[in-house]
Short mmCIF file of C-alpha atoms in Angstrom, two decimals:
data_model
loop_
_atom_site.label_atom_id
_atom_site.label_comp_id
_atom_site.label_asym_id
_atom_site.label_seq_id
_atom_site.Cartn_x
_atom_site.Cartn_y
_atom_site.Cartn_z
CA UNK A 10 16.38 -18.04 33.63
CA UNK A 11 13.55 -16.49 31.22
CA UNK A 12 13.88 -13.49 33.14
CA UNK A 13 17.13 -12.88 33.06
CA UNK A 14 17.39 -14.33 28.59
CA UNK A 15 15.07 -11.05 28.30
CA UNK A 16 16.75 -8.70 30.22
CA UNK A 17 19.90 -9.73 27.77
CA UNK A 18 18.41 -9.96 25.04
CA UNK A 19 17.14 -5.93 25.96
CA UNK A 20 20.59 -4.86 26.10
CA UNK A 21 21.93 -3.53 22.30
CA UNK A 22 24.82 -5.74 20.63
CA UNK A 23 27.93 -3.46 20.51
CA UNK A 24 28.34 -1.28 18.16
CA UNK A 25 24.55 -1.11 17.53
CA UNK A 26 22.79 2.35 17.04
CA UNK A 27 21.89 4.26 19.56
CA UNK A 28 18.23 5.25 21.00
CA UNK A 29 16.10 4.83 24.01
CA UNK A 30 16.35 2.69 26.81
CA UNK A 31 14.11 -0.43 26.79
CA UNK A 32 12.01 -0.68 29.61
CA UNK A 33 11.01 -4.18 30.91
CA UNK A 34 8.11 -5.76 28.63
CA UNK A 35 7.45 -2.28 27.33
CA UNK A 36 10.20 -1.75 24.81
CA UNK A 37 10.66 1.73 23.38
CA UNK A 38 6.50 1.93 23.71
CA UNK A 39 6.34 4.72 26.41
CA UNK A 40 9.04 6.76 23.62
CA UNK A 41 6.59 6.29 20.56
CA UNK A 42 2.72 7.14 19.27
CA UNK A 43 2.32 3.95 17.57
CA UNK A 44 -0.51 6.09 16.21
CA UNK A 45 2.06 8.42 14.04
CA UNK A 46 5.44 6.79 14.26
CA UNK A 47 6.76 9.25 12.05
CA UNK A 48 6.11 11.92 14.16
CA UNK A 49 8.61 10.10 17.40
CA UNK A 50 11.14 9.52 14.66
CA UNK A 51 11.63 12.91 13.99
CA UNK A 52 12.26 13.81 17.74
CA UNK A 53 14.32 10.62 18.15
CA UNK A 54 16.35 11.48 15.10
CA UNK A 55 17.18 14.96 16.22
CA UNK A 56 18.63 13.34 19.46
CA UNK A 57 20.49 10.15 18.32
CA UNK A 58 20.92 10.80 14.21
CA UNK A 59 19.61 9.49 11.07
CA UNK A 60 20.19 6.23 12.28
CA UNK A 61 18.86 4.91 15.55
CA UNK A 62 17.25 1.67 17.13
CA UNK A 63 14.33 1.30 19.31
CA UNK A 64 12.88 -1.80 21.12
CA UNK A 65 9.97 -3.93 19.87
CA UNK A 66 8.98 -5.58 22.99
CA UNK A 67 12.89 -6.98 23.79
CA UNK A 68 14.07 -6.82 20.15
CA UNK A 69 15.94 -3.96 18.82
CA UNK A 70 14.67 -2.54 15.01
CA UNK A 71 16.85 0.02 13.75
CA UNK A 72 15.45 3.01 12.16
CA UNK A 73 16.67 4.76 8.68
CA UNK A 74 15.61 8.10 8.31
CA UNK A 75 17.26 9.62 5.52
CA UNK A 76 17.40 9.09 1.83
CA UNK A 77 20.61 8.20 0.92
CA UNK A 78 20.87 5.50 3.86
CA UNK A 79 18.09 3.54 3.07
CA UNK A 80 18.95 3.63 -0.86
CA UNK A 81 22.25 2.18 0.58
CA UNK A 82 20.95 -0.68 2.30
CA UNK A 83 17.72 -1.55 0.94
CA UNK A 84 19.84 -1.96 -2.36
CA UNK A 85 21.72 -4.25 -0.55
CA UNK A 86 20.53 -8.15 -0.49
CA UNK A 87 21.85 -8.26 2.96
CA UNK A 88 18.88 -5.76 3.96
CA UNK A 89 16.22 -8.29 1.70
CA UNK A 90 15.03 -10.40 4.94
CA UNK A 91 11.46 -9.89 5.85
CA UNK A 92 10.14 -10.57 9.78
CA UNK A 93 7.25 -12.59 10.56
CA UNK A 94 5.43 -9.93 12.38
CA UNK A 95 2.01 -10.03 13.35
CA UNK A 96 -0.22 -8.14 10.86
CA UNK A 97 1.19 -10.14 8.59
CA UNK A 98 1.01 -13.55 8.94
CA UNK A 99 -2.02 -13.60 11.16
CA UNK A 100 -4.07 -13.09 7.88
CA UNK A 101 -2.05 -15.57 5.81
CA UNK A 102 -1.66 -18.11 8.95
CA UNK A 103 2.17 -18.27 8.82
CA UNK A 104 4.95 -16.73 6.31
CA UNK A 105 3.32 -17.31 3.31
CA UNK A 106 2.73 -15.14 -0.56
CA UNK A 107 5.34 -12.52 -1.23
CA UNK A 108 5.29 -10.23 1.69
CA UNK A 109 6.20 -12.22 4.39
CA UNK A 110 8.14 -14.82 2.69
CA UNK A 111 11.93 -14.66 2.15
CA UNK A 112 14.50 -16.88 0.50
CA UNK A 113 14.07 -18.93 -2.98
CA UNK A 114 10.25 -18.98 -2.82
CA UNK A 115 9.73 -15.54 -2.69
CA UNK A 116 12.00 -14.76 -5.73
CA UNK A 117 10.25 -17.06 -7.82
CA UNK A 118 6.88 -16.34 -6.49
CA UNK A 119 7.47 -12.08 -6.69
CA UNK A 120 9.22 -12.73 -10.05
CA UNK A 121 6.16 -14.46 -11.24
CA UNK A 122 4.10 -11.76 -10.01
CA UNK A 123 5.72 -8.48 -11.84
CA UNK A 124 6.20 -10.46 -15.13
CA UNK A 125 2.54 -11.36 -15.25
CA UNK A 126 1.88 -7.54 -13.95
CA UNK A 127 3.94 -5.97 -16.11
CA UNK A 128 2.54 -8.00 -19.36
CA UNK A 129 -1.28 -7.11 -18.18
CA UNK A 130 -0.32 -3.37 -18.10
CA UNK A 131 2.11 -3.35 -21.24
CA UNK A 132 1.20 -1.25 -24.23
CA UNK A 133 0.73 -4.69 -25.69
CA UNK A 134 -1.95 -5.22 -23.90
CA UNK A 135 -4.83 -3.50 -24.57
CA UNK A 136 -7.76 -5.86 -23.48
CA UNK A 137 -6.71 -4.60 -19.75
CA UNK A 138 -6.43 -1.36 -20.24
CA UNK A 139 -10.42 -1.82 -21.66
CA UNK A 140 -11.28 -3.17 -18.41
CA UNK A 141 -9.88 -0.65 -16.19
CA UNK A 142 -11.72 1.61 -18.39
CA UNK A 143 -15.05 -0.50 -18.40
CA UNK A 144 -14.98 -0.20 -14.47
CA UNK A 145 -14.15 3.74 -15.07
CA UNK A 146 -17.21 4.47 -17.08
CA UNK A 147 -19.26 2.13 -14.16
CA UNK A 148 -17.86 4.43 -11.59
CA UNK A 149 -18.42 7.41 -13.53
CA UNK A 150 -22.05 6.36 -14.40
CA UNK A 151 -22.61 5.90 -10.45
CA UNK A 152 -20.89 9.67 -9.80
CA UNK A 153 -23.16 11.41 -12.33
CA UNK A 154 -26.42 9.98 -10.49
CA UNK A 155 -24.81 12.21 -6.99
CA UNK A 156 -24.20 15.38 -9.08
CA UNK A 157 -24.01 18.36 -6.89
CA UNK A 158 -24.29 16.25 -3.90
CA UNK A 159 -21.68 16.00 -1.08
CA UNK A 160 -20.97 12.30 -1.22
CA UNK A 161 -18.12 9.98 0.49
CA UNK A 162 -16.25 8.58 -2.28
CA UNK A 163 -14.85 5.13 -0.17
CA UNK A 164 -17.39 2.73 -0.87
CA UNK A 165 -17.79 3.92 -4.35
CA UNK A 166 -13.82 3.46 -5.58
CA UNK A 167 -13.69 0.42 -3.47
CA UNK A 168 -15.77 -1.51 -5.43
CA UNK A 169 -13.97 -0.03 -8.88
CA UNK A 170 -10.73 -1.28 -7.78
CA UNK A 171 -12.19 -4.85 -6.22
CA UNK A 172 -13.74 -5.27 -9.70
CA UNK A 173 -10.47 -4.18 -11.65
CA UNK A 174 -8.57 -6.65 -9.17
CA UNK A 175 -11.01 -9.92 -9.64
CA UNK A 176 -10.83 -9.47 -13.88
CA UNK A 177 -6.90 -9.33 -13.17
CA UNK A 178 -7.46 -12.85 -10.70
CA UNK A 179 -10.50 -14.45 -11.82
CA UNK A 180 -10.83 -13.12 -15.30
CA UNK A 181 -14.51 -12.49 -14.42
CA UNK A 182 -16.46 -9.42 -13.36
CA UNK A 183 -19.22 -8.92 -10.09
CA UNK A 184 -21.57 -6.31 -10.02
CA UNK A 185 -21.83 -4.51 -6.25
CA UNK A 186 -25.37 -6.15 -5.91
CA UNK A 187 -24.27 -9.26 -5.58
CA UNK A 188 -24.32 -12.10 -2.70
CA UNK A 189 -20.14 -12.68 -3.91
CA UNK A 190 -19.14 -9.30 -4.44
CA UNK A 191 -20.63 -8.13 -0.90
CA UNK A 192 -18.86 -11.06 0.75
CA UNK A 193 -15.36 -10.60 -0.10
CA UNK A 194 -15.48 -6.84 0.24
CA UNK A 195 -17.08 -7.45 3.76
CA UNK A 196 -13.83 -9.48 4.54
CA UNK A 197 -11.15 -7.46 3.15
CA UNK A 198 -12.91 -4.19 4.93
CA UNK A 199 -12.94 -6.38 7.84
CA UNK A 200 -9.98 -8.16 7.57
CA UNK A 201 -7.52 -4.61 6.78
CA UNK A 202 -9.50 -2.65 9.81
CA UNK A 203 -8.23 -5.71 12.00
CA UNK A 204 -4.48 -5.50 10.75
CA UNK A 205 -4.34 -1.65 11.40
CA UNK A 206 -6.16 -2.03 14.73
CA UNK A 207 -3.38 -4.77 15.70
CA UNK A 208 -0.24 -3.10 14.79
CA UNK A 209 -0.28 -2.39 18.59
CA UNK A 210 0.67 -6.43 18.65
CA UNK A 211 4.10 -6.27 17.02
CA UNK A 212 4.87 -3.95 19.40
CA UNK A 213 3.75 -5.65 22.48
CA UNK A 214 3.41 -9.21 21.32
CA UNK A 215 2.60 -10.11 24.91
CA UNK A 216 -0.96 -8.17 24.82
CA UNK A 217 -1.85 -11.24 22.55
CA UNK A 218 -1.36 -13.68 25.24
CA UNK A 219 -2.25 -11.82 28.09
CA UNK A 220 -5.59 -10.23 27.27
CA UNK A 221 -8.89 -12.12 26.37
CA UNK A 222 -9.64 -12.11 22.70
CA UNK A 223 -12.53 -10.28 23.54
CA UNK A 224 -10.64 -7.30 23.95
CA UNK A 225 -7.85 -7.77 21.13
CA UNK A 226 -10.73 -8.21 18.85
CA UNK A 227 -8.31 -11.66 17.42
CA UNK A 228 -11.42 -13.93 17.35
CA UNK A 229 -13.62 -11.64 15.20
CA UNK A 230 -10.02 -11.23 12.97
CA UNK A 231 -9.67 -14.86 12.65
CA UNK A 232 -13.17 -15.78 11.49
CA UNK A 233 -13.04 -12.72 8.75
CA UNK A 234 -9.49 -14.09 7.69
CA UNK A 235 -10.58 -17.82 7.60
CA UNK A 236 -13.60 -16.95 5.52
CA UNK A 237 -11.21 -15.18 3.29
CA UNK A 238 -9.25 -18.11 2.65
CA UNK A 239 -12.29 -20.43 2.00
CA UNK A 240 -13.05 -18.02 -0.34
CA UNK A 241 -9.62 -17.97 -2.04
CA UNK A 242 -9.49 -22.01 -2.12
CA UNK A 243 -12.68 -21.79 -3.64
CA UNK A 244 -11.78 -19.50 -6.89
CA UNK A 245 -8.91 -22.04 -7.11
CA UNK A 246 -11.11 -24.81 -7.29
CA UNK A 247 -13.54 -23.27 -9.90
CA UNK A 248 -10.04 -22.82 -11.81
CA UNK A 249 -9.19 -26.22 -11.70
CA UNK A 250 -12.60 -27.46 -13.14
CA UNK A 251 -12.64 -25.07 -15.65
CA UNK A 252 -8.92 -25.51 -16.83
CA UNK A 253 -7.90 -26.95 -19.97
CA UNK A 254 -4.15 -26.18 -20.32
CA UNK A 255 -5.09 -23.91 -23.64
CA UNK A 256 -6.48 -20.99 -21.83
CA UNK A 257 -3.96 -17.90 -19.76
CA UNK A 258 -6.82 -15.24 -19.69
CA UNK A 259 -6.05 -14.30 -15.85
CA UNK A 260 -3.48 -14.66 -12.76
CA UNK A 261 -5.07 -18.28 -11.78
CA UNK A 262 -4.70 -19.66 -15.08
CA UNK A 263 -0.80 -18.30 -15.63
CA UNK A 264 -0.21 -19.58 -12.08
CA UNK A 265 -2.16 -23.35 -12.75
CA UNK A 266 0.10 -23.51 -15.78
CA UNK A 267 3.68 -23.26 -13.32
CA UNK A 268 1.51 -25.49 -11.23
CA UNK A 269 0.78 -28.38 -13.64
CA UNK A 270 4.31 -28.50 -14.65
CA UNK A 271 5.47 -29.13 -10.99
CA UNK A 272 7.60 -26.59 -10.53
CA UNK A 273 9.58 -26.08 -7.40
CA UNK A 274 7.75 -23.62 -5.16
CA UNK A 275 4.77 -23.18 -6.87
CA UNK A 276 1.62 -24.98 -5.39
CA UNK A 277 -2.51 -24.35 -5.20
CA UNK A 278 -1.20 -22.83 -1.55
CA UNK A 279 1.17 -20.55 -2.84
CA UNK A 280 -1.31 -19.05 -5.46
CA UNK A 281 -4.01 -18.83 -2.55
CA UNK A 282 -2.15 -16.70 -0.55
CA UNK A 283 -1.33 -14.44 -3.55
CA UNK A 284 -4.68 -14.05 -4.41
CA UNK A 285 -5.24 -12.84 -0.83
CA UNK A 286 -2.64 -10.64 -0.77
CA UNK A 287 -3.37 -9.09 -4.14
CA UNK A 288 -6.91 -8.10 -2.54
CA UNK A 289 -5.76 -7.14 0.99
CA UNK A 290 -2.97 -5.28 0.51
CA UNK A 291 -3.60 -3.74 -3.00
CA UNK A 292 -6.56 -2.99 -3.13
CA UNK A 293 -6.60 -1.09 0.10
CA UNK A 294 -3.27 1.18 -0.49
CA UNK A 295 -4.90 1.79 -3.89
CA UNK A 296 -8.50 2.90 -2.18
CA UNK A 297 -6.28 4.85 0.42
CA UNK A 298 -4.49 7.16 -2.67
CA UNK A 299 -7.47 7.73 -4.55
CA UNK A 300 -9.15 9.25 -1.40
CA UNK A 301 -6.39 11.49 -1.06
CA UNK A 302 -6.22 12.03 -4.38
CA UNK A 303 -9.79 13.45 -4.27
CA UNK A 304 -9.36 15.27 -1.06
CA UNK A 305 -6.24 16.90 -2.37
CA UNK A 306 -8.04 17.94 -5.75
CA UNK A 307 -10.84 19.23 -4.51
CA UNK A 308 -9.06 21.61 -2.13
CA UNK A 309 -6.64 22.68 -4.71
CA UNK A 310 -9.25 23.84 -7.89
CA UNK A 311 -6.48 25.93 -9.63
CA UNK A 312 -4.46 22.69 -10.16
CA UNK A 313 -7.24 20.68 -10.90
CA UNK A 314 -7.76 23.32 -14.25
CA UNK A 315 -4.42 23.18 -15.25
CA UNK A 316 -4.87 19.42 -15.14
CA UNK A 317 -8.19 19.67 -17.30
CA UNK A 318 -6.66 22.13 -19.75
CA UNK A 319 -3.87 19.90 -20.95
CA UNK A 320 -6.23 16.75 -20.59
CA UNK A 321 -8.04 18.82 -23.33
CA UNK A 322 -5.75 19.36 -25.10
CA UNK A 323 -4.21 16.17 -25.53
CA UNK A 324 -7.58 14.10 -25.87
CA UNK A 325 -10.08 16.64 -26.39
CA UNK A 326 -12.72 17.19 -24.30
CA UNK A 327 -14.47 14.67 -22.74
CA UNK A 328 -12.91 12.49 -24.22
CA UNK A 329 -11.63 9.02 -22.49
CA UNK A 330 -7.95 9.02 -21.46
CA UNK A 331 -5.57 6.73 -22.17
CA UNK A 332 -2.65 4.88 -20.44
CA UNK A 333 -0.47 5.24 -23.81
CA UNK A 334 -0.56 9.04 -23.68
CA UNK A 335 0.65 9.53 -20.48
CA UNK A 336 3.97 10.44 -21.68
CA UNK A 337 2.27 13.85 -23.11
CA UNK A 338 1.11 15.24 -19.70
CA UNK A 339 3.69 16.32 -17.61
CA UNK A 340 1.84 18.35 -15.02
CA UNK A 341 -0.83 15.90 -15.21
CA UNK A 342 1.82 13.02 -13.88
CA UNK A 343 3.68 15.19 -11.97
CA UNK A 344 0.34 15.83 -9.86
CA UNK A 345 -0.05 12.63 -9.35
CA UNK A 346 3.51 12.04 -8.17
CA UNK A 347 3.23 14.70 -5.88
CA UNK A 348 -0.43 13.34 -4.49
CA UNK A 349 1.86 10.54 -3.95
CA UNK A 350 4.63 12.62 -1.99
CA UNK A 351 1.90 14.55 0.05
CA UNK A 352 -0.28 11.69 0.79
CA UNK A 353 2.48 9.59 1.88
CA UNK A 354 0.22 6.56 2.64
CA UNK A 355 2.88 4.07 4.09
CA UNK A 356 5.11 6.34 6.23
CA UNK A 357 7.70 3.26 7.23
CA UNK A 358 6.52 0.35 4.96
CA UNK A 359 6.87 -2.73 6.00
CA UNK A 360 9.84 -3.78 8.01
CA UNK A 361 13.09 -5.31 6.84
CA UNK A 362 15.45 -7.79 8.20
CA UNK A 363 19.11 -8.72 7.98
CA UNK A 364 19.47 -11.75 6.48
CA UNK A 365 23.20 -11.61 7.66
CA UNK A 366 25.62 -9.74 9.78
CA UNK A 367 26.27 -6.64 7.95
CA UNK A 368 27.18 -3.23 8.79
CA UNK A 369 25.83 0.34 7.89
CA UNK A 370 27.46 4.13 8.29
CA UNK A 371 29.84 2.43 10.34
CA UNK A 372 27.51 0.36 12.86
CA UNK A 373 27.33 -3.79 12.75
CA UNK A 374 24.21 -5.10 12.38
CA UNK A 375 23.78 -8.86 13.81
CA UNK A 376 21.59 -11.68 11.08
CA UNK A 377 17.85 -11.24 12.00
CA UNK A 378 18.21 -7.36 13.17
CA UNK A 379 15.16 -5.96 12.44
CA UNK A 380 15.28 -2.75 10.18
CA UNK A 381 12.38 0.06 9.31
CA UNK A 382 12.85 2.36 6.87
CA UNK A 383 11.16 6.21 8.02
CA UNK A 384 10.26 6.66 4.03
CA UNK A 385 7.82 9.92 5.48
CA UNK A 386 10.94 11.88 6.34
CA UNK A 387 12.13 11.38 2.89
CA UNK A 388 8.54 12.76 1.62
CA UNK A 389 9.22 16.02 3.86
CA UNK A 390 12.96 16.29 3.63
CA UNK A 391 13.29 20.21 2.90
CA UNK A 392 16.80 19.45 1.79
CA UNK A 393 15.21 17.73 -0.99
CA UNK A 394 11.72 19.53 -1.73
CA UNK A 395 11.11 22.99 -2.00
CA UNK A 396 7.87 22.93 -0.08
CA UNK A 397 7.43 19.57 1.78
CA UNK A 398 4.72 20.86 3.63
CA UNK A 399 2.57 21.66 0.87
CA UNK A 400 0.90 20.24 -1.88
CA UNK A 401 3.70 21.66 -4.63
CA UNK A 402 2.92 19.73 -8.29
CA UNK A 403 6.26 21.71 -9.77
CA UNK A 404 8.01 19.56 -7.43
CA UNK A 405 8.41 16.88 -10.15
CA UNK A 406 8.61 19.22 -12.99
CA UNK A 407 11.60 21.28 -14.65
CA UNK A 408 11.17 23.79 -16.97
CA UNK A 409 7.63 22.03 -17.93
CA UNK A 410 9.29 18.35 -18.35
CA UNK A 411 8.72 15.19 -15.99
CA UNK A 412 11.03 14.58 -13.52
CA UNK A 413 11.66 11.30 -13.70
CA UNK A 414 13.80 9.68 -10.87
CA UNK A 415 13.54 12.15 -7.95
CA UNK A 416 15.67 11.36 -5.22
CA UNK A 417 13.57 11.05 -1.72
CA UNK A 418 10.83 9.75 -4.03
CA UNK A 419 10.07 6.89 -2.37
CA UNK A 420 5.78 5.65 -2.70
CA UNK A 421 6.26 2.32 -3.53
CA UNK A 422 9.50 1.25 -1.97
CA UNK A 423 13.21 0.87 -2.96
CA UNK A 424 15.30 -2.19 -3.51
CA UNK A 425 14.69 -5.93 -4.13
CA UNK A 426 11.21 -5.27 -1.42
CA UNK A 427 9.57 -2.54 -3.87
CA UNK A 428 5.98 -3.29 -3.98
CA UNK A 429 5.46 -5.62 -7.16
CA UNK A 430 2.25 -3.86 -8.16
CA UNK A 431 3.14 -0.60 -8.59
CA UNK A 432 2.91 -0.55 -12.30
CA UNK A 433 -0.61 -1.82 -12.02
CA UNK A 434 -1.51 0.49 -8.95
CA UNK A 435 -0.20 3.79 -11.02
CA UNK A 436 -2.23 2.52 -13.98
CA UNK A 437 -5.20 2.61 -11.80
CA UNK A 438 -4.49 5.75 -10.20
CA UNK A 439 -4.32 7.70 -13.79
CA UNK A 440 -6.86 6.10 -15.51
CA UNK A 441 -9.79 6.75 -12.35
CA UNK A 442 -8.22 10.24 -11.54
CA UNK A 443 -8.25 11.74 -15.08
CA UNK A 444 -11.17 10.02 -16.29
CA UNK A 445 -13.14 11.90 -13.24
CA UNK A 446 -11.74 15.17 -14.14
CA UNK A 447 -12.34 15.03 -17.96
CA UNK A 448 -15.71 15.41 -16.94
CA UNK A 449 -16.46 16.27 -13.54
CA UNK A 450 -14.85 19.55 -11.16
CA UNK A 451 -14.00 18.50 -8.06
CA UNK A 452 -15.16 21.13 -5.02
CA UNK A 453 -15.29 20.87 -1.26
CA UNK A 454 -18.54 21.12 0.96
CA UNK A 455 -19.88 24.34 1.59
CA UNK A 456 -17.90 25.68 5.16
CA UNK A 457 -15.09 22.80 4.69
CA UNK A 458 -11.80 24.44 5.79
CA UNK A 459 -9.83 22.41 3.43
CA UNK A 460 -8.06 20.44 6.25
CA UNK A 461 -5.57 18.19 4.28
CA UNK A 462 -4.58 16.20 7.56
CA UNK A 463 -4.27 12.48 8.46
CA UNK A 464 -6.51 10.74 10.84
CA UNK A 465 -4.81 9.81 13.39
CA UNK A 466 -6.96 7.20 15.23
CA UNK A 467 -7.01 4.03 16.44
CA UNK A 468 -7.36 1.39 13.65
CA UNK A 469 -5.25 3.68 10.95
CA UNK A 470 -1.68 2.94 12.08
CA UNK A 471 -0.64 0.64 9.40
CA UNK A 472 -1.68 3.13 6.49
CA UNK A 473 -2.10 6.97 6.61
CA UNK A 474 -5.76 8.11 6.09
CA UNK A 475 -7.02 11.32 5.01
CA UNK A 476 -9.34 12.55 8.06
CA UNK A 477 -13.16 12.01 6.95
CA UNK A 478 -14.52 13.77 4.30
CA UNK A 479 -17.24 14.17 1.41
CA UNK A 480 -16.76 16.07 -1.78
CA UNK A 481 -19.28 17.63 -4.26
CA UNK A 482 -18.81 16.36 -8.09
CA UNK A 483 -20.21 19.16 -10.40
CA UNK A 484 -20.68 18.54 -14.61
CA UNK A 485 -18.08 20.63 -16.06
CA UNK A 486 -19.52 23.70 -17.88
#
């Protein structure tokens, strides 16, 4: 009876997208480099069209790989459903926060979360904007001690952007020295090499059952992510001791106030698993960029003077740059966009669901249907670039102005699901990257070919790394 509920439920619902077969317990696996999805996609795409389905162990996921089809249904609340698939809730123990949560509590909880976002990084807010730029000047300081040195830049931004994110939670600031700071960066560095490691799992869930946890590498996952949360439940509980009802100087105390008036889906459980998330998943896609970012820069020295010239000539320079003037460097944001485009750090995102039966381009979709979005096909569309191979900064600009809304632009997301801290992530991104190069030119190593590929390796498959790298910062002259 199991046997044969699988073999049905491995068969695709009528009128369902087409793609390849699923082979017992295997799925579409032996079709796809889990590795570099993208990469399958294109081939399968070629064969079947811009929209196709594979299997996840026995369960279809349909595949969007064009622009204008996943602006149609990610726009769409029927598309607004989010799985509970393994990377996720393993580090949250169950659908819980924003990103694997669905329904009334994440509305409340994500609307919660951009309104307190966007009022941290509004231009009425300048107190935040002085922290960022505090942790800048740290980073900076740290830099100039490495001068002419070839130096890997990881460890270095992480702990900028862990510090940036524990003012914005905690309202409080660590230095790298100490016994707190090293613990929670060992378990988020622990805790996100896991997750990309076991994206293998929500593609053959049965390797979690079947093989000892020796070789999954679960049991070291699990004590990393329970740490974590004794370390979450632990801020909370400072909060609560500390909390007067008077004071809303960071994300616990704005949350505690929704708390203590006992509204509906707001609890000390919910905020815990938004402070996780907040560190896990934001501060690694932000580290992720800014290593780009500096690979990309340092490769390409023409742009980085063009950025430096109008950098001076906005602020002067040397001078510190500010989030308010950001409107009065075009090719300065349209590098960044396109470090955005090129980097392309979350190829497919994180998967959808239907929440109902719905249809698309003509094909039903059955509630539940699992949908992925191929968002790096959009980045390299050459109906929509010029050169989506290369790093191309005029991309985004026309006749020297900011292009705005580009369609195929797609970093953060589209729809209902578009990633809640982008505001605060592109703040972050302009205020380290032109704070560097105000003062510092950006060259590769002596013999460095000026590879700008992805590492493809085990334990990168969630996000897409720049290979390995180090980079000499020189004083400008």
């Amino acid at each position: 009876m199991n046997f044969f509920s699988y073999f049905k439920a491995s068969i695709r619902p009528r009128d369902f997208p087409p793609g390849p077969p699923c082979i017992a317990f295997l799925g579409s696996l032996p079709y796809l480099d889990v590795r570099n999805l993208t990469k399958s996609f294109i081939k399968l795409k070629e064969k079947h069209g811009e929209i196709f389905s594979v299997f996840i162990g026995n369960k279809p996921v349909v595949v969007l790989n064009s622009w204008k089809v996943i602006k149609e249904a990610f726009e769409r609340p029927e598309f607004s459903g989010r799985p509970g698939n393994f990377s996720g809730t393993f580090f949250q123990k169950g659908k819980t926060g924003i990103t694997t949560t669905e329904g009334k509590h994440w509305s409340s909880q994500r609307t919660f979360l951009v309104e307190y976002l966007d009022k941290v990084t509004g231009s009425n807010n300048q107190g935040f904007q002085d922290i960022m730029m505090d942790e800048v000047s740290d980073l900076k300081l740290d830099l100039t001690k490495k001068l002419s040195e070839p130096i890997a830049v990881s460890y270095k931004l992480n702990v900028c952007i862990i510090n940036i994110l524990w003012s914005l939670a905690c309202g409080r600031k660590l230095h790298a020295q100490q016994q707190e700071f090293q613990t929670v960066y060992e378990c988020v560095d622990k805790i996100t090499q896991f997750m990309s490691r076991a994206a293998i799992f929500s593609f053959l869930p049965i390797l979690t059952k079947i093989l000892p946890e020796s070789v999954t590498k679960i049991e070291k996952g699990r004590y990393y992510r329970n740490r974590f949360h004794e370390i979450s439940e632990k801020w909370i509980r400072e909060h609560r001791q500390e909390y007067r009802g008077n004071r809303t100087g960071d994300l616990q105390d704005s949350y505690l106030d929704h708390v203590n008036k006992g509204e509906v889906t707001f609890n000390e459980q919910g905020l815990s698993a938004m402070l996780r998330e907040i560190f896990i998943i934001g501060s690694e896609s932000e580290s992720v960029m800014l290593r780009w970012a500096l690979r990309i820069l340092s490769c390409n020295v023409e742009v980085q003077k063009k950025v430096q010239a109008e950098l001076d000539d906005v602020f002067g320079r040397g001078v510190d740059v500010t989030w308010d003037k950001k409107g009065d460097l075009p090719y300065t944001m349209a590098v960044i966009k396109e470090i955005q485009r090129f980097a392309d750090i979350a190829p497919t995102g994180l998967m959808h669901k239907t929440v109902c039966d719905a249809s698309l381009q003509g094909y039903n979709l059955p509630a539940n249907t699992l949908i992925m979005a191929n968002f790096s096909y959009c980045h390299r569309d050459p109906e929509l670039w010029t050169h989506p191979d290369q790093f191309y900064p005029e991309h985004f600009l026309d006749n020297g102005k900011l292009v705005i809304n580009k369609e195929g632009f797609m970093p953060y997301g589209i729809g209902s699901r578009i990633c809640p801290g982008k505001e605060l992530a592109d703040m972050e991104m302009f205020l380290i990257l032109t704070n560097i190069l105000t003062s510092y030119q950006l060259l590769p190593v002596g013999g460095d070919d000026g590879d700008l590929g992805t590492q493809f390796e085990t334990g990168t498959a969630v996000l897409r790394n720049p290979k390995p790298y180090r980079v000499v910062f020189e004083e400008r002259i």
